[in-house]
CSV table of C-alpha atoms in Angstrom, one decimal:
chain,number,residue,atom,x,y,z
A,5,MET,CA,74.8,49.4,22.0
A,6,PRO,CA,71.6,47.9,23.5
A,7,VAL,CA,68.9,46.1,21.6
A,8,ASN,CA,66.0,48.7,22.3
A,9,THR,CA,62.8,49.3,20.1
A,10,PHE,CA,61.2,46.2,19.1
A,11,VAL,CA,58.5,46.4,15.9
A,12,ILE,CA,55.7,43.9,15.6
A,13,VAL,CA,53.8,44.0,12.5
A,14,GLY,CA,50.2,42.2,13.1
A,15,GLY,CA,47.0,43.3,14.8
A,16,GLY,CA,46.2,39.7,16.4
A,17,LEU,CA,46.9,36.7,18.6
A,18,ALA,CA,50.4,36.5,18.4
A,19,ALA,CA,51.0,40.4,18.4
A,20,GLY,CA,49.4,40.2,21.6
A,21,LYS,CA,51.4,37.3,23.1
A,22,ALA,CA,54.8,38.8,21.7
A,23,ALA,CA,54.4,41.7,23.4
A,24,GLU,CA,53.1,39.7,26.4
A,25,LYS,CA,56.3,37.6,26.5
A,26,LEU,CA,58.8,40.4,25.9
A,27,ARG,CA,57.8,41.8,29.1
A,28,GLU,CA,57.7,38.7,30.8
A,29,HIS,CA,61.6,37.8,29.5
A,30,GLY,CA,63.0,41.3,30.5
A,31,HIS,CA,63.3,43.5,27.7
A,32,ASN,CA,62.7,46.8,28.7
A,33,GLY,CA,62.8,48.6,25.4
A,34,ARG,CA,60.2,50.2,23.4
A,35,ILE,CA,57.9,48.0,22.1
A,36,VAL,CA,55.3,49.0,18.9
A,37,ILE,CA,52.5,47.1,17.6
A,38,VAL,CA,51.6,48.3,13.9
A,39,GLY,CA,48.2,46.8,13.3
A,40,ASP,CA,46.0,48.1,10.4
A,41,GLU,CA,42.8,47.0,12.3
A,42,ARG,CA,41.0,49.7,14.8
A,43,GLU,CA,40.6,47.3,17.8
A,44,LYS,CA,43.4,46.4,20.0
A,45,PRO,CA,44.8,42.7,19.5
A,46,TYR,CA,42.3,40.0,19.5
A,47,MET,CA,41.8,35.8,19.3
A,48,ARG,CA,40.2,34.9,15.9
A,49,PRO,CA,38.5,31.5,17.0
A,50,PRO,CA,35.5,33.1,18.7
A,51,LEU,CA,34.3,34.6,15.5
A,52,SER,CA,33.5,31.7,14.6
A,53,LYS,CA,32.7,30.1,17.5
A,54,GLY,CA,31.0,31.4,20.7
A,55,TYR,CA,31.0,34.6,19.7
A,56,LEU,CA,29.4,34.3,16.2
A,57,LEU,CA,26.8,32.3,18.4
A,58,GLY,CA,26.4,34.8,21.0
A,59,THR,CA,27.3,32.8,23.6
A,60,GLU,CA,30.4,34.7,24.4
A,61,GLU,CA,30.6,38.7,25.0
A,62,ARG,CA,32.9,40.7,22.7
A,63,ASP,CA,35.0,41.6,25.7
A,64,SER,CA,36.0,38.4,25.8
A,65,ILE,CA,38.0,38.1,21.9
A,66,PHE,CA,40.7,40.4,23.4
A,67,VAL,CA,43.8,39.2,24.2
A,68,HIS,CA,44.7,41.7,26.7
A,69,PRO,CA,42.5,44.5,28.0
A,70,ASP,CA,42.6,48.0,27.6
A,71,ASP,CA,44.9,49.0,30.5
A,72,TRP,CA,47.3,46.2,30.0
A,73,TYR,CA,49.0,48.1,27.1
A,74,GLN,CA,49.4,51.4,28.8
A,75,ASP,CA,50.3,49.4,32.3
A,76,ASN,CA,53.4,47.7,30.2
A,77,ASP,CA,54.4,50.8,28.0
A,78,VAL,CA,53.0,49.1,24.7
A,79,GLU,CA,52.3,51.1,22.0
A,80,LEU,CA,49.6,50.0,19.7
A,81,LEU,CA,49.3,51.8,16.6
A,82,LEU,CA,46.0,51.0,15.1
A,83,GLY,CA,44.2,51.2,12.1
A,84,THR,CA,47.9,51.9,10.6
A,85,ARG,CA,49.1,49.7,7.3
A,86,ALA,CA,52.7,49.1,7.2
A,87,SER,CA,53.7,50.0,3.7
A,88,ALA,CA,57.1,48.6,3.3
A,89,ILE,CA,60.3,47.3,5.3
A,90,GLU,CA,63.5,48.4,5.1
A,91,PRO,CA,66.1,45.7,6.2
A,92,SER,CA,69.4,47.8,5.4
A,93,ALA,CA,68.0,51.0,7.0
A,94,ARG,CA,66.5,48.7,10.0
A,95,GLN,CA,63.2,50.8,9.3
A,96,VAL,CA,59.2,50.1,8.9
A,97,ALA,CA,57.5,52.6,6.9
A,98,LEU,CA,53.6,53.9,7.5
A,99,GLU,CA,51.3,54.4,4.5
A,100,ASP,CA,50.4,57.8,6.6
A,101,GLY,CA,54.4,58.8,5.5
A,102,ARG,CA,56.0,57.9,9.0
A,103,GLN,CA,58.8,55.9,9.2
A,104,LEU,CA,59.5,53.5,12.2
A,105,SER,CA,63.2,52.5,13.5
A,106,TYR,CA,63.6,48.8,14.7
A,107,ASP,CA,65.9,46.7,16.3
A,108,ARG,CA,64.1,44.0,16.4
A,109,LEU,CA,61.2,43.2,14.0
A,110,LEU,CA,58.7,40.4,14.3
A,111,LEU,CA,56.6,39.8,11.5
A,112,ALA,CA,53.1,38.5,12.4
A,113,THR,CA,50.7,39.7,9.5
A,114,GLY,CA,48.5,36.4,9.3
A,115,SER,CA,46.5,35.6,6.5
A,116,SER,CA,43.4,36.7,4.4
A,117,PRO,CA,40.7,34.9,3.2
A,118,ARG,CA,40.8,33.5,-0.4
A,119,ARG,CA,37.8,35.6,-2.7
A,120,LEU,CA,35.7,33.6,-4.7
A,121,SER,CA,36.1,34.6,-8.6
A,122,VAL,CA,33.3,34.0,-10.1
A,123,PRO,CA,30.5,36.5,-11.8
A,124,GLY,CA,28.3,38.1,-8.7
A,125,ALA,CA,31.1,37.4,-6.1
A,126,ASP,CA,31.2,41.0,-5.4
A,127,LEU,CA,27.3,41.2,-5.1
A,128,GLY,CA,26.1,42.4,-1.3
A,129,ASN,CA,25.8,39.8,1.5
A,130,VAL,CA,28.4,37.4,0.1
A,131,LEU,CA,30.2,36.8,3.4
A,132,TYR,CA,33.6,36.3,4.4
A,133,LEU,CA,35.6,35.6,8.0
A,134,ARG,CA,38.7,36.8,9.1
A,135,ARG,CA,38.1,40.1,11.5
A,136,VAL,CA,35.3,41.1,14.2
A,137,GLU,CA,33.0,42.8,11.9
A,138,ASP,CA,32.7,40.0,9.5
A,139,SER,CA,31.6,37.8,12.7
A,140,GLU,CA,28.9,40.5,13.3
A,141,ARG,CA,27.8,40.5,9.7
A,142,LEU,CA,27.5,36.9,9.5
A,143,LYS,CA,25.5,37.1,12.9
A,144,ALA,CA,23.5,39.6,11.7
A,145,ALA,CA,22.5,37.0,8.5
A,146,PHE,CA,22.0,34.5,10.4
A,147,ARG,CA,17.9,34.6,11.3
A,148,ALA,CA,15.4,31.5,11.6
A,149,GLY,CA,13.4,31.0,8.3
A,150,ARG,CA,16.5,32.6,5.6
A,151,ASN,CA,18.4,30.6,3.4
A,152,ILE,CA,22.3,30.5,3.6
A,153,VAL,CA,24.5,28.8,1.1
A,154,VAL,CA,28.3,28.1,2.6
A,155,ILE,CA,30.3,27.8,0.2
A,156,GLY,CA,33.1,25.4,1.3
A,157,GLY,CA,33.0,22.8,3.6
A,158,GLY,CA,36.4,23.2,5.8
A,159,TRP,CA,36.7,24.2,9.2
A,160,ILE,CA,35.4,27.8,8.7
A,161,GLY,CA,32.7,26.3,6.3
A,162,LEU,CA,31.2,24.1,8.9
A,163,GLU,CA,31.9,26.3,11.9
A,164,THR,CA,29.4,29.4,10.4
A,165,ALA,CA,26.9,26.1,8.7
A,166,ALA,CA,26.5,24.8,12.4
A,167,ALA,CA,26.3,28.9,13.7
A,168,ALA,CA,23.7,29.3,11.2
A,169,ARG,CA,21.3,26.5,11.5
A,170,THR,CA,21.8,26.6,15.3
A,171,ALA,CA,20.3,30.0,15.0
A,172,GLY,CA,17.5,28.7,12.2
A,173,ALA,CA,18.4,29.5,9.0
A,174,ASP,CA,18.3,26.6,6.0
A,175,VAL,CA,21.6,25.9,5.4
A,176,THR,CA,23.5,24.4,2.5
A,177,VAL,CA,27.1,23.6,2.0
A,178,LEU,CA,28.2,22.9,-1.4
A,179,GLU,CA,31.9,21.1,-1.3
A,180,HIS,CA,34.0,20.5,-4.1
A,181,SER,CA,35.2,17.4,-3.4
A,182,GLU,CA,32.7,14.3,-1.7
A,183,LEU,CA,32.6,15.0,1.5
A,184,PRO,CA,33.7,17.8,3.6
A,185,LEU,CA,37.3,17.8,5.2
A,186,LEU,CA,38.1,14.7,2.9
A,187,LYS,CA,41.5,16.4,1.9
A,188,VAL,CA,42.0,17.3,5.7
A,189,LEU,CA,40.9,14.0,7.8
A,190,GLY,CA,40.2,11.8,5.0
A,191,ARG,CA,37.1,9.4,4.9
A,192,GLU,CA,37.0,7.9,8.1
A,193,ALA,CA,36.9,11.3,10.1
A,194,ALA,CA,35.6,13.3,7.5
A,195,GLU,CA,32.2,11.0,7.4
A,196,VAL,CA,31.5,11.8,11.0
A,197,PHE,CA,31.5,14.9,10.6
A,198,ALA,CA,29.2,15.2,7.4
A,199,ALA,CA,26.9,13.1,9.7
A,200,LEU,CA,26.8,15.4,12.4
A,201,HIS,CA,25.5,17.9,9.5
A,202,ALA,CA,22.9,15.8,7.6
A,203,ASP,CA,21.7,15.1,11.3
A,204,HIS,CA,21.5,18.7,12.2
A,205,GLY,CA,19.6,19.2,8.9
A,206,VAL,CA,22.0,21.2,7.0
A,207,GLU,CA,22.2,19.6,3.0
A,208,LEU,CA,25.6,18.6,1.9
A,209,VAL,CA,26.1,19.5,-1.6
A,210,PRO,CA,29.3,17.3,-3.1
A,211,ASN,CA,31.8,17.5,-5.8
A,212,ALA,CA,29.6,21.0,-5.7
A,213,GLY,CA,30.6,23.5,-8.6
A,214,VAL,CA,29.6,27.0,-8.6
A,215,GLU,CA,29.0,28.3,-12.0
A,216,SER,CA,28.0,32.3,-10.7
A,217,LEU,CA,26.0,34.1,-8.1
A,218,THR,CA,22.9,36.1,-9.1
A,219,GLY,CA,21.3,39.1,-7.7
A,220,THR,CA,18.6,41.2,-6.9
A,221,ASP,CA,18.9,45.1,-6.0
A,222,GLY,CA,22.5,44.8,-5.6
A,223,ARG,CA,22.4,41.7,-2.9
A,224,VAL,CA,22.8,38.0,-3.6
A,225,SER,CA,19.4,36.4,-4.5
A,226,GLY,CA,21.2,32.7,-5.4
A,227,VAL,CA,23.7,30.6,-5.9
A,228,ARG,CA,23.8,29.0,-9.6
A,229,LEU,CA,25.6,25.4,-10.0
A,230,ALA,CA,27.5,23.9,-12.6
A,231,ASP,CA,24.8,21.7,-12.9
A,232,GLY,CA,22.3,24.0,-13.8
A,233,ARG,CA,20.4,24.2,-10.4
A,234,HIS,CA,19.9,27.1,-8.9
A,235,LEU,CA,20.0,27.7,-4.8
A,236,PRO,CA,18.0,30.4,-3.4
A,237,ALA,CA,20.2,32.5,-0.8
A,238,ASP,CA,19.9,35.0,1.5
A,239,ALA,CA,23.3,35.5,2.2
A,240,VAL,CA,26.1,33.0,0.9
A,241,VAL,CA,29.5,32.3,3.2
A,242,VAL,CA,32.9,31.8,1.3
A,243,GLY,CA,35.3,30.0,3.0
A,244,ILE,CA,37.6,28.9,0.5
A,245,GLY,CA,40.9,28.7,2.5
A,246,ILE,CA,43.1,31.7,3.7
A,247,THR,CA,46.6,32.4,2.0
A,248,PRO,CA,49.1,34.1,4.3
A,249,ASN,CA,49.9,37.8,4.4
A,250,VAL,CA,53.0,38.0,2.9
A,251,GLY,CA,53.9,41.2,0.7
A,252,LEU,CA,55.7,43.2,3.0
A,253,ALA,CA,58.1,40.2,3.5
A,254,GLU,CA,58.1,39.3,-0.4
A,255,ASP,CA,59.0,43.3,-1.0
A,256,ALA,CA,61.6,43.5,1.3
A,257,GLY,CA,63.6,40.4,0.0
A,258,LEU,CA,63.0,37.5,2.8
A,259,GLU,CA,62.6,34.4,1.7
A,260,VAL,CA,58.9,33.3,0.9
A,261,ASN,CA,57.3,30.2,0.1
A,262,ASN,CA,54.0,29.4,1.3
A,263,GLY,CA,54.7,32.0,4.0
A,264,ILE,CA,57.6,33.8,5.1
A,265,VAL,CA,59.7,30.9,5.2
A,266,SER,CA,61.8,31.0,8.7
A,267,ASP,CA,63.7,28.4,10.9
A,268,GLU,CA,62.7,26.5,14.0
A,269,HIS,CA,64.0,29.9,16.4
A,270,LEU,CA,61.3,31.7,14.2
A,271,ARG,CA,64.6,33.9,12.6
A,272,THR,CA,63.5,34.9,8.5
A,273,SER,CA,66.3,35.0,6.1
A,274,VAL,CA,66.9,38.5,7.4
A,275,ALA,CA,68.6,39.6,10.2
A,276,GLY,CA,66.6,40.8,12.8
A,277,ILE,CA,63.6,40.0,11.4
A,278,LEU,CA,61.3,37.1,12.6
A,279,ALA,CA,57.9,35.7,11.9
A,280,ALA,CA,55.1,34.3,13.6
A,281,GLY,CA,51.4,32.9,14.0
A,282,ASP,CA,49.2,31.6,10.2
A,283,VAL,CA,52.3,33.6,8.3
A,284,ALA,CA,55.2,31.6,9.4
A,285,ASN,CA,56.4,28.9,7.5
A,286,ALA,CA,58.8,27.5,9.9
A,287,ARG,CA,61.0,24.3,10.1
A,288,HIS,CA,59.8,21.9,12.7
A,289,PRO,CA,62.6,20.0,14.2
A,290,LEU,CA,60.6,17.0,15.2
A,291,LEU,CA,58.9,17.0,11.9
A,292,GLY,CA,61.7,17.6,10.0
A,293,ARG,CA,60.2,19.7,7.8
A,294,HIS,CA,58.9,23.5,7.4
A,295,LEU,CA,55.2,23.8,8.2
A,296,ARG,CA,52.7,27.2,8.2
A,297,VAL,CA,50.1,26.3,10.6
A,298,GLU,CA,46.4,28.1,10.2
A,299,HIS,CA,45.6,27.4,13.6
A,300,TRP,CA,44.8,29.4,17.3
A,301,ALA,CA,47.6,27.3,19.3
A,302,ASN,CA,50.5,28.7,17.1
A,303,ALA,CA,49.7,32.5,17.2
A,304,LEU,CA,49.6,31.7,20.9
A,305,HIS,CA,52.5,29.6,21.3
A,306,GLN,CA,54.8,30.4,19.1
A,307,PRO,CA,55.5,34.2,20.3
A,308,GLU,CA,57.4,32.8,23.1
A,309,VAL,CA,60.2,31.3,21.1
A,310,ALA,CA,60.1,34.8,18.9
A,311,ALA,CA,60.4,36.9,22.1
A,312,LEU,CA,62.8,35.1,22.9
A,313,SER,CA,65.0,34.8,19.9
A,314,MET,CA,64.6,38.9,19.6
A,315,LEU,CA,66.1,38.8,22.8
A,316,GLY,CA,68.8,36.9,21.5
A,317,LYS,CA,68.1,33.5,23.5
A,318,ASP,CA,68.2,30.0,22.6
A,319,ALA,CA,64.7,29.1,22.3
A,320,VAL,CA,63.2,26.3,19.8
A,321,TYR,CA,59.8,26.3,18.5
A,322,ASP,CA,58.8,22.3,18.4
A,323,ARG,CA,55.3,21.8,19.6
A,324,LEU,CA,53.2,19.8,17.6
A,325,PRO,CA,50.2,21.3,15.6
A,326,TYR,CA,47.1,21.3,17.1
A,327,PHE,CA,43.3,22.5,16.5
A,328,PHE,CA,39.9,22.0,17.9
A,329,THR,CA,35.9,22.6,17.1
A,330,ASP,CA,32.3,23.2,18.4
A,331,GLN,CA,29.7,22.1,16.4
A,332,TYR,CA,26.5,21.8,17.7
A,333,ASP,CA,27.2,19.1,20.3
A,334,LEU,CA,30.4,18.1,19.2
A,335,GLY,CA,33.7,19.3,20.6
A,336,MET,CA,37.3,17.9,19.2
A,337,GLU,CA,40.7,18.0,19.4
A,338,TYR,CA,43.0,17.3,17.1
A,339,THR,CA,47.1,16.8,17.6
A,340,GLY,CA,50.0,16.5,15.4
A,341,HIS,CA,50.2,16.6,11.7
A,342,VAL,CA,49.1,14.1,8.6
A,343,GLU,CA,50.1,15.1,5.1
A,344,PRO,CA,47.1,14.2,2.8
A,345,GLY,CA,47.8,10.5,1.4
A,346,GLY,CA,50.7,10.2,4.4
A,347,TYR,CA,49.5,7.8,6.5
A,348,ASP,CA,48.2,3.8,6.3
A,349,ARG,CA,45.0,3.6,8.4
A,350,VAL,CA,42.9,5.1,11.0
A,351,VAL,CA,42.6,3.5,14.3
A,352,PHE,CA,39.4,4.6,16.4
A,353,ARG,CA,38.9,3.8,20.3
A,354,GLY,CA,35.1,4.0,20.5
A,355,GLU,CA,32.8,4.2,17.9
A,356,PRO,CA,32.6,6.7,15.5
A,357,SER,CA,28.7,7.2,15.0
A,358,GLU,CA,28.3,7.9,18.0
A,359,ARG,CA,30.7,10.6,18.2
A,360,ARG,CA,32.5,9.8,21.0
A,361,PHE,CA,35.7,8.4,20.2
A,362,ILE,CA,39.7,8.7,19.8
A,363,ALA,CA,40.8,8.5,16.0
A,364,PHE,CA,44.7,7.7,15.5
A,365,TRP,CA,46.5,8.3,12.2
A,366,MET,CA,49.1,5.5,11.5
A,367,ALA,CA,52.0,5.4,9.5
A,368,GLY,CA,53.1,1.4,10.2
A,369,ARG,CA,53.3,0.8,13.8
A,370,ARG,CA,53.6,4.8,15.1
A,371,VAL,CA,50.8,7.5,15.9
A,372,LEU,CA,51.2,10.3,13.3
A,373,ALA,CA,48.5,12.0,15.0
A,374,GLY,CA,45.1,11.7,17.0
A,375,MET,CA,41.8,13.4,17.0
A,376,ASN,CA,39.5,13.1,20.6
A,377,VAL,CA,35.9,13.8,19.3
A,378,ASN,CA,33.4,14.4,22.7
A,379,VAL,CA,36.4,12.6,24.9
A,380,TRP,CA,38.4,15.4,27.3
A,381,ASP,CA,42.0,15.3,28.7
A,382,VAL,CA,43.7,13.1,26.4
A,383,VAL,CA,45.8,15.4,24.6
A,384,ASP,CA,49.4,15.2,26.7
A,385,PRO,CA,48.8,11.3,26.2
A,386,VAL,CA,47.9,11.8,22.3
A,387,ARG,CA,50.8,14.0,22.0
A,388,THR,CA,53.1,11.3,24.2
A,389,LEU,CA,52.4,9.0,21.7
A,390,ILE,CA,53.4,10.8,18.9
A,391,THR,CA,56.7,12.5,20.2
A,392,SER,CA,58.1,9.1,21.3
A,393,GLY,CA,58.4,7.6,17.6
A,394,ALA,CA,57.6,4.2,19.4
A,395,ASP,CA,55.6,1.3,17.6
A,396,VAL,CA,52.5,1.0,19.6
A,397,ASP,CA,50.2,-2.0,18.9
A,398,ASP,CA,46.8,-1.5,17.3
A,399,ARG,CA,44.6,-3.2,19.8
A,400,LEU,CA,45.9,-1.7,22.9
A,401,LEU,CA,45.2,2.1,21.4
A,402,ALA,CA,41.4,0.7,20.1
A,403,ASP,CA,41.1,-0.9,23.5
A,404,PRO,CA,38.8,1.9,25.4
A,405,ASP,CA,40.0,-0.1,28.9
A,406,VAL,CA,44.0,0.1,28.0
A,407,PRO,CA,44.8,4.0,29.4
A,408,LEU,CA,46.3,5.7,26.7
A,409,ASP,CA,49.4,6.0,29.2
A,410,ARG,CA,49.9,2.4,29.1
A,411,VAL,CA,49.6,2.0,25.7
A,412,LEU,CA,53.2,2.5,24.9
A,413,SER,CA,54.8,0.4,27.6
A,414,GLY,CA,52.8,-2.2,26.2
A,415,HIS,CA,50.5,-3.6,28.6
A,416,ASP,CA,47.5,-5.1,28.5
A,417,LYS,CA,44.9,-3.9,30.6
């Protein structure tokens, strides 16, 4: 009996790309996307970058134009929440009472922002960023002369801080550790981003503990710190991480551990069900471990492997993690993966203080990851340095006169 109905639960980039790849690779049966948002599938990076800054139009965030879904016979069930999965019956129960049968099911349910849990966290103008309407609320709040307090110095916190400062707001970033991004990048690179924001007038408060949020007439008016300080705030942005949306999978009996556990083919522990994007904790064959990546590149590229696996074809997801950021006049791309403390040193090609360099995270003589800052068209050679697993010379890595594609061969300049 031919496999006919493929259901995708989720309304983001991974869902939209999975439908596209299923059609490209020959699936001519039914495709249904179930998304709890009313928007058709869209990309999230612009929400903290170009769309938030006002440099990208709303239409640019969508994965496909409106007519693509009709032209490719892809059904969109928007504003519709999946309430349960019944693997034995191969059905998805919808909150409105309908039952949707599937032959293959892809879970691309994404993640949700971690909520702040202090007194006053439910006041008005305490803002999070995950959905398009969140970005629009932030954009409305970021005005010249307003006091914006950002809780969390991760990527979302720093990107929203940059957008608020660019709009002319007075911005304070509260970071629970010594430096923003310290756990993610290590001291050497984290200092670059701390200096970037300080130079643009952002006040960085390290080792900050938030005791409560204060308010007037139901709206936030300030942040009280554990050390007794009180910071005025017209709006508070909370960026303290995200949590994968695993409830459906867990209730259905799928293996869940920091996301939906899947193999390198993106197949879960239950036959006929796959996972992709933020929610997938997939085994990475090159890194030799399971890895859940909360970045755009996985949502963009994993769906092709998921689609092929759904069609019974042999496909493996082995792309190295990749992400990027744009803050003020700094553009950055990061390739590879390093656990906190899992490297010996960082080798710089260029001067970090000038914010034009490539940084390499090293273990012994092997490159584990690379980050290019305001240096372009180097991702491919950086990726090759990582995937080769070869020994490299720090001196050659650091020398800007030695092309990166010659470092592996050990050539001098």
